[in-house]
Coordinates of C-alpha atoms in Angstrom, one line a residue:
M1 CA 125.4 136.5 86.7
L2 CA 125.6 132.7 86.6
H3 CA 127.1 130.9 89.6
P4 CA 130.3 128.9 88.7
D5 CA 129.0 125.6 89.9
S6 CA 126.0 125.6 87.6
A7 CA 125.3 124.7 84.0
T8 CA 125.1 127.5 81.5
G9 CA 121.9 128.6 79.9
G10 CA 123.3 127.5 76.6
D11 CA 123.5 123.9 77.8
I12 CA 119.9 123.9 78.7
M13 CA 118.8 125.2 75.2
R14 CA 121.2 122.9 73.3
D15 CA 119.7 121.1 70.4
R16 CA 116.2 122.3 71.3
F17 CA 114.9 122.3 67.8
Q18 CA 116.6 119.0 66.8
I19 CA 114.6 116.9 69.2
P20 CA 112.6 114.2 67.3
P21 CA 108.8 114.6 67.4
D22 CA 108.3 111.2 69.1
I23 CA 110.5 112.3 72.0
R24 CA 108.5 115.5 72.3
R25 CA 105.3 113.5 72.5
A26 CA 107.0 111.1 75.0
R27 CA 107.9 114.0 77.3
I28 CA 104.3 115.3 77.2
A29 CA 102.9 111.8 78.0
T30 CA 105.5 111.2 80.8
T31 CA 104.7 114.5 82.3
A32 CA 101.0 113.5 82.4
V33 CA 101.9 110.3 84.2
F34 CA 103.8 112.2 86.8
F35 CA 100.9 114.6 87.2
V36 CA 98.2 111.9 87.6
N37 CA 100.4 109.8 90.0
G38 CA 100.8 112.8 92.2
M39 CA 97.0 113.5 92.0
A40 CA 96.1 109.8 92.8
L41 CA 98.4 109.7 95.9
A42 CA 97.1 113.1 97.0
L43 CA 93.5 111.8 96.9
F44 CA 94.7 109.2 99.4
F45 CA 96.9 111.4 101.6
S46 CA 94.2 114.1 101.8
N47 CA 91.8 111.5 103.3
I48 CA 94.1 110.2 106.0
A49 CA 92.5 112.4 108.7
L50 CA 89.1 111.1 107.7
L51 CA 90.3 107.5 107.6
K52 CA 91.9 107.9 111.0
E53 CA 88.5 108.9 112.4
L54 CA 86.5 106.3 110.5
I55 CA 88.7 103.4 111.6
A56 CA 89.3 104.9 115.1
L57 CA 93.1 104.8 114.9
S58 CA 95.5 106.1 117.5
D59 CA 98.4 108.3 116.5
A60 CA 100.8 105.4 117.0
R61 CA 98.7 103.0 114.9
L62 CA 98.4 105.5 112.1
G63 CA 102.1 106.2 112.2
T64 CA 102.8 102.4 112.0
A65 CA 100.4 102.1 109.0
L66 CA 102.0 104.9 107.1
G67 CA 105.4 103.5 107.8
L68 CA 104.2 100.2 106.3
Q69 CA 103.3 102.1 103.1
G70 CA 107.0 103.1 102.9
L71 CA 108.1 99.6 103.7
G72 CA 106.0 98.2 100.9
T73 CA 107.7 100.6 98.5
V74 CA 111.2 99.7 99.7
I75 CA 110.5 95.9 99.4
F76 CA 109.0 96.1 95.9
V77 CA 111.0 98.9 94.3
V78 CA 113.8 96.4 93.4
I79 CA 111.3 94.0 92.0
G80 CA 109.7 96.9 90.1
S81 CA 113.1 97.8 88.6
L82 CA 113.6 94.2 87.4
V83 CA 110.2 94.0 85.9
A84 CA 110.8 97.3 84.1
T85 CA 114.1 96.0 82.8
R86 CA 112.5 92.8 81.5
F87 CA 109.2 94.0 80.1
G88 CA 109.9 97.8 79.6
T89 CA 109.0 100.9 81.6
R90 CA 105.7 101.6 79.8
A91 CA 104.3 98.1 80.5
T92 CA 105.4 98.3 84.1
M93 CA 103.7 101.7 84.6
L94 CA 100.4 100.2 83.3
F95 CA 100.8 97.1 85.6
G96 CA 101.5 99.4 88.6
A97 CA 98.5 101.6 87.7
V98 CA 96.1 98.7 87.7
M99 CA 97.5 97.4 91.0
L100 CA 97.3 100.9 92.5
A101 CA 93.7 101.2 91.6
L102 CA 92.9 97.9 93.3
A103 CA 94.9 98.9 96.4
L104 CA 93.0 102.2 96.7
Q105 CA 89.8 100.3 96.6
M106 CA 91.1 98.1 99.5
V107 CA 91.9 101.2 101.5
G108 CA 88.3 102.5 100.9
F109 CA 86.7 99.3 102.0
A110 CA 88.9 98.8 105.1
T111 CA 87.0 99.0 108.4
Q112 CA 89.4 97.2 110.7
Y113 CA 93.0 98.0 111.5
T114 CA 94.4 94.7 110.1
G115 CA 92.7 95.3 106.8
F116 CA 93.9 98.8 106.7
L117 CA 97.5 97.7 107.3
L118 CA 97.3 95.2 104.4
A119 CA 95.7 97.8 102.1
I120 CA 98.4 100.3 102.9
L121 CA 101.1 97.7 102.3
A122 CA 99.5 97.0 98.9
L123 CA 99.4 100.7 98.1
G124 CA 103.1 101.1 98.8
A125 CA 104.0 98.0 96.8
S126 CA 101.9 98.9 93.8
N127 CA 103.1 102.5 93.6
S128 CA 106.7 101.4 93.7
F129 CA 106.2 99.8 90.3
I130 CA 104.9 103.2 89.0
D131 CA 107.5 105.2 90.8
V132 CA 110.6 103.3 89.5
S133 CA 109.3 102.9 85.9
M134 CA 108.1 106.4 85.4
N135 CA 111.4 107.8 86.7
A136 CA 113.3 105.4 84.5
H137 CA 111.1 106.4 81.5
A138 CA 111.7 110.1 82.3
S139 CA 115.4 109.5 82.4
L140 CA 115.3 107.9 78.9
V141 CA 113.4 111.0 77.6
E142 CA 116.0 113.2 79.3
R143 CA 118.8 111.4 77.5
Q144 CA 117.2 112.0 74.2
W145 CA 116.5 115.6 75.1
R146 CA 120.1 116.2 76.1
A147 CA 119.3 118.6 78.9
E148 CA 118.5 118.3 82.6
I149 CA 114.6 118.3 82.5
M150 CA 114.0 115.9 85.4
P151 CA 112.9 118.7 87.7
S152 CA 110.0 119.5 85.3
F153 CA 108.6 116.0 85.7
H154 CA 108.8 116.2 89.5
A155 CA 107.1 119.6 89.4
A156 CA 104.3 118.0 87.4
Y157 CA 104.0 115.4 90.2
N158 CA 103.6 118.1 92.8
F159 CA 101.1 120.1 90.7
G160 CA 99.2 116.8 90.5
G161 CA 99.4 116.6 94.3
F162 CA 97.9 120.1 94.6
A163 CA 95.1 119.3 92.2
G164 CA 94.4 116.0 93.9
A165 CA 94.2 117.6 97.3
S166 CA 91.9 120.3 96.0
L167 CA 89.7 117.7 94.4
A168 CA 89.7 115.7 97.6
A169 CA 88.4 118.6 99.6
Q170 CA 85.4 118.9 97.2
L171 CA 84.7 115.2 97.2
I172 CA 84.8 114.9 101.0
R173 CA 82.3 117.8 101.3
A174 CA 80.1 116.2 98.6
S175 CA 80.1 112.6 99.9
G176 CA 81.2 112.8 103.5
G177 CA 83.5 109.8 103.0
A178 CA 86.8 108.7 101.5
Y179 CA 85.7 106.1 99.0
S180 CA 84.9 108.5 96.1
S181 CA 88.3 110.2 96.3
L182 CA 90.1 106.8 96.3
T183 CA 88.0 105.5 93.3
V184 CA 88.7 108.6 91.2
G185 CA 92.4 108.3 91.9
G186 CA 92.6 104.7 90.8
I187 CA 90.5 105.3 87.6
A188 CA 92.6 108.3 86.6
M189 CA 95.9 106.4 87.1
V190 CA 94.8 103.6 84.8
A191 CA 93.2 106.0 82.2
V192 CA 96.3 108.1 81.7
L193 CA 98.5 105.1 80.9
M194 CA 95.9 103.6 78.5
L195 CA 95.3 107.0 76.7
G196 CA 99.0 107.9 76.6
W197 CA 100.3 104.4 75.6
V198 CA 101.3 105.3 72.1
M199 CA 102.7 108.8 73.0
L200 CA 104.9 107.3 75.8
G201 CA 106.8 105.3 73.2
N202 CA 108.6 102.0 73.9
L203 CA 111.9 103.6 74.9
K204 CA 114.8 101.3 75.7
P205 CA 117.9 102.2 77.7
A206 CA 121.4 101.9 76.3
A207 CA 123.9 99.8 78.2
E208 CA 125.2 101.8 81.1
T209 CA 128.3 99.7 81.8
S210 CA 130.2 100.3 78.6
Q211 CA 132.7 102.6 80.2
G212 CA 134.8 100.2 82.2
G213 CA 132.3 97.4 83.0
N214 CA 131.4 96.1 86.4
R215 CA 134.9 96.5 87.8
A216 CA 134.8 100.2 87.2
I217 CA 131.4 100.5 88.9
T218 CA 132.6 98.5 91.9
R219 CA 135.7 100.8 92.2
H220 CA 133.5 103.9 92.2
I221 CA 131.3 102.5 94.9
L222 CA 134.1 101.3 97.2
R223 CA 136.4 104.4 96.8
S224 CA 133.9 107.1 97.2
P225 CA 131.8 108.0 100.3
A226 CA 129.4 110.0 98.1
I227 CA 126.8 107.3 98.1
V228 CA 126.5 107.1 101.8
I229 CA 126.6 110.9 102.3
L230 CA 123.9 111.4 99.7
G231 CA 121.9 108.5 101.1
V232 CA 121.8 110.2 104.5
F233 CA 120.7 113.5 103.1
V234 CA 118.0 111.9 100.9
A235 CA 116.8 110.0 104.0
L236 CA 116.4 113.4 105.8
A237 CA 114.6 114.9 102.9
L238 CA 112.2 112.0 102.5
F239 CA 111.7 111.9 106.2
V240 CA 110.3 115.5 106.0
E241 CA 108.3 114.9 102.8
N242 CA 106.5 111.8 103.9
A243 CA 106.0 113.1 107.5
M244 CA 104.3 116.1 105.9
N245 CA 102.3 113.9 103.5
G246 CA 100.9 111.8 106.4
W247 CA 100.6 114.3 109.2
S248 CA 99.9 117.8 107.9
G249 CA 96.1 117.1 107.5
V250 CA 96.0 115.3 110.9
Y251 CA 97.7 118.4 112.4
L252 CA 94.9 120.7 111.1
C253 CA 92.2 118.3 112.5
D254 CA 93.7 117.5 115.9
V255 CA 95.6 120.7 116.8
V256 CA 93.9 123.4 114.8
K257 CA 90.5 121.7 115.0
A258 CA 89.7 122.0 111.3
D259 CA 87.1 119.7 109.7
P260 CA 88.4 116.9 107.4
A261 CA 87.6 118.7 104.2
A262 CA 89.6 121.8 105.3
A263 CA 92.4 119.4 106.4
A264 CA 92.9 118.5 102.8
N265 CA 94.1 122.0 102.3
A266 CA 97.3 121.2 104.3
F267 CA 98.4 118.7 101.7
A268 CA 97.5 121.1 98.9
A269 CA 99.6 123.9 100.4
F270 CA 102.6 121.7 100.8
Q271 CA 102.4 120.2 97.3
L272 CA 101.8 123.5 95.6
A273 CA 104.9 125.0 97.4
L274 CA 107.0 122.0 96.4
A275 CA 105.9 122.5 92.7
I276 CA 106.5 126.2 92.6
G277 CA 109.9 125.8 94.3
R278 CA 111.0 123.2 91.8
L279 CA 109.9 125.3 88.8
L280 CA 112.0 128.2 90.1
G281 CA 114.9 126.0 91.4
S282 CA 117.1 125.8 88.3
A283 CA 117.2 129.5 87.9
A284 CA 117.9 130.0 91.6
I285 CA 120.8 127.5 91.5
R286 CA 122.3 129.3 88.4
R287 CA 121.9 132.7 90.1
F288 CA 122.9 131.9 93.7
G289 CA 124.6 128.5 93.7
A290 CA 123.5 125.2 95.1
E291 CA 124.8 125.8 98.7
C292 CA 122.9 129.0 99.1
V293 CA 119.6 127.4 97.8
V294 CA 119.9 124.5 100.2
V295 CA 120.9 126.6 103.3
S296 CA 118.2 129.2 102.7
G297 CA 115.6 126.4 102.0
G298 CA 116.5 124.6 105.2
L299 CA 116.1 127.8 107.2
L300 CA 112.8 128.8 105.5
A301 CA 111.4 125.3 106.2
G302 CA 112.5 125.6 109.9
A303 CA 110.8 128.9 110.2
G304 CA 107.6 127.3 108.7
V305 CA 107.7 124.6 111.4
L306 CA 108.0 127.2 114.1
L307 CA 105.1 129.2 112.7
A308 CA 102.8 126.2 112.5
V309 CA 103.5 125.0 116.1
T310 CA 103.5 128.4 117.8
V311 CA 100.5 130.0 116.1
A312 CA 97.6 127.5 116.3
S313 CA 95.5 128.8 113.5
H314 CA 94.3 127.5 110.2
W315 CA 96.1 130.1 108.0
A316 CA 99.3 130.1 110.1
A317 CA 99.5 126.3 109.7
L318 CA 98.9 126.5 105.9
I319 CA 101.6 129.2 105.5
G320 CA 104.0 127.2 107.7
F321 CA 103.4 124.0 105.6
A322 CA 103.9 126.0 102.4
A323 CA 107.2 127.3 103.7
I324 CA 108.3 123.8 104.5
G325 CA 107.4 122.7 101.0
F326 CA 109.2 125.6 99.4
G327 CA 112.3 125.2 101.5
L328 CA 112.5 121.4 100.8
A329 CA 111.6 121.6 97.1
N330 CA 115.1 121.7 95.5
C331 CA 116.9 119.5 98.1
T332 CA 115.9 116.1 96.7
P333 CA 116.5 116.9 93.0
M334 CA 120.0 118.3 93.8
F335 CA 120.8 115.2 95.9
F336 CA 119.7 112.9 93.1
T337 CA 121.6 114.6 90.3
R338 CA 124.8 114.2 92.4
A339 CA 123.8 110.5 93.0
A340 CA 123.8 110.0 89.3
A341 CA 127.2 111.6 89.0
A342 CA 128.7 109.5 91.8
I343 CA 128.9 106.5 89.5
P344 CA 129.5 107.9 86.0
P345 CA 129.5 104.5 84.2
A346 CA 126.1 103.7 85.8
P347 CA 124.1 106.7 86.9
A348 CA 120.9 104.7 87.4
L349 CA 122.8 102.5 89.9
G350 CA 123.9 105.6 91.8
I351 CA 120.4 106.8 92.2
A352 CA 119.1 103.3 93.2
L353 CA 121.7 102.9 95.9
V354 CA 121.1 106.4 97.3
N355 CA 117.4 105.8 97.2
T356 CA 117.6 102.6 99.1
I357 CA 119.3 104.4 102.0
G358 CA 117.0 107.3 101.6
Y359 CA 113.8 105.2 102.0
I360 CA 114.8 104.6 105.6
G361 CA 113.8 108.2 106.2
Y362 CA 110.6 107.7 104.1
I363 CA 109.6 104.8 106.3
C364 CA 110.6 106.5 109.6
G365 CA 109.0 109.9 109.0
P366 CA 105.4 109.1 109.7
L367 CA 106.3 106.3 112.2
A368 CA 108.5 108.7 114.3
L369 CA 105.9 111.5 114.3
G370 CA 103.2 109.0 115.3
L371 CA 105.2 107.6 118.2
V372 CA 106.3 111.0 119.6
S373 CA 102.8 112.4 119.1
E374 CA 101.3 109.5 121.1
Y375 CA 103.3 110.5 124.2
Q376 CA 104.3 114.2 123.7
G377 CA 101.7 115.6 121.4
L378 CA 101.7 116.4 117.7
K379 CA 103.2 119.9 118.2
T380 CA 106.3 118.4 119.8
A381 CA 106.4 115.7 117.1
F382 CA 106.6 118.4 114.4
L383 CA 109.9 119.6 115.9
L384 CA 111.5 116.5 114.4
I385 CA 110.9 118.1 111.0
L386 CA 112.6 121.2 112.2
G387 CA 115.6 119.1 113.3
A388 CA 115.9 117.3 109.9
M389 CA 115.8 120.5 107.9
L390 CA 118.4 122.2 110.1
I391 CA 120.7 119.2 109.6
I392 CA 120.3 119.5 105.9
A393 CA 121.0 123.2 106.0
L394 CA 124.1 123.0 108.3
G395 CA 125.6 120.0 106.6
C396 CA 124.9 120.8 103.0
R397 CA 128.5 121.5 102.1
L398 CA 129.1 117.8 102.2
V399 CA 126.7 117.5 99.3
T400 CA 127.3 120.6 97.3
A401 CA 131.1 119.8 97.2
L402 CA 130.1 116.8 95.0
K403 CA 129.7 117.2 91.3
S404 CA 126.3 117.2 89.7
S405 CA 125.4 115.4 86.5
A406 CA 125.5 118.7 84.6
Q407 CA 129.1 119.2 85.8
I408 CA 130.3 115.9 84.4
A409 CA 128.2 115.9 81.2
V410 CA 130.0 115.5 77.9
P411 CA 129.9 118.8 75.9

């Protein structure tokens, strides 16, 4: 039985066989970009524990550096969106890929804390160009597809993260350093854009302000608290996600005493759980409803944190990290579809405004865990993740009461 707040199965299958071949090819190529971007970043995140050891970073300094990566993303995401509007999403993705490859090389060569900070800032800035342009390109494919397929792109990103973390473990064992992983990540990111250039297509957005113009958009922003509510919940979700990206491997090394190669498995477990959760998410929402999915996900993630901090073993930590990923998986996509619906004349603006607030959590996640870990230990710091997921679970009615894009879609 379908839940009343969900889209029908017929909506998802609508016009499936009338989709032009070039849009089908664009979906395949865009999925590949998401996959390789997830893989490239995973090759970086999986080496954080090793980089921390090589550069002799304290927990507080590492947290500051990872927070700077988020700051670089926030600063340059607006610039990236302007570049994508002016030169197109496909060209912006390629530019970002080249810059990301160079930034990863900077990280690999860094031997001092100052150089590492600059490299991390460059990494966040360059990836912001890829992030904003590939999501915009995916939304253009989604418009032509006339169905909500964005979760499939994000699942590809997480599967790429799992593949990258698995590859990083092998490369660390083979080379004993981080440079080989970072080089592979940069080369792969540039290669997928060059090889997929034609398939991606030069897609252009239609004007989003036709239904009422700028005044209508301003009225939506001023009259509705939805943007602020969703921004807070996205901030909590990104807090958890980036904290796990930056600190799960360090947790295995410092608390569980795993070697750096085994620590890469932490990121892999988290990313694989995110990917599987997002693949199953649409069906779960149709069957049980959005509120049930968010509440159960928050409680599952909380249980995962408790397992990881109370049972100090390799497998308990991996199972706990996977539970956090599975519980978090469908929160962010559900928040973003409601952000798009919050400003119907300009859905992209709704996402951008919510994301701007949300990146506060993205920046603060690694930084907060680093500071708490410095004075209270990493186990205590991980309880911040528990708190964020419980807030999402207990307050989710504020979000699920808002309409999603599927619920305001034109039949």
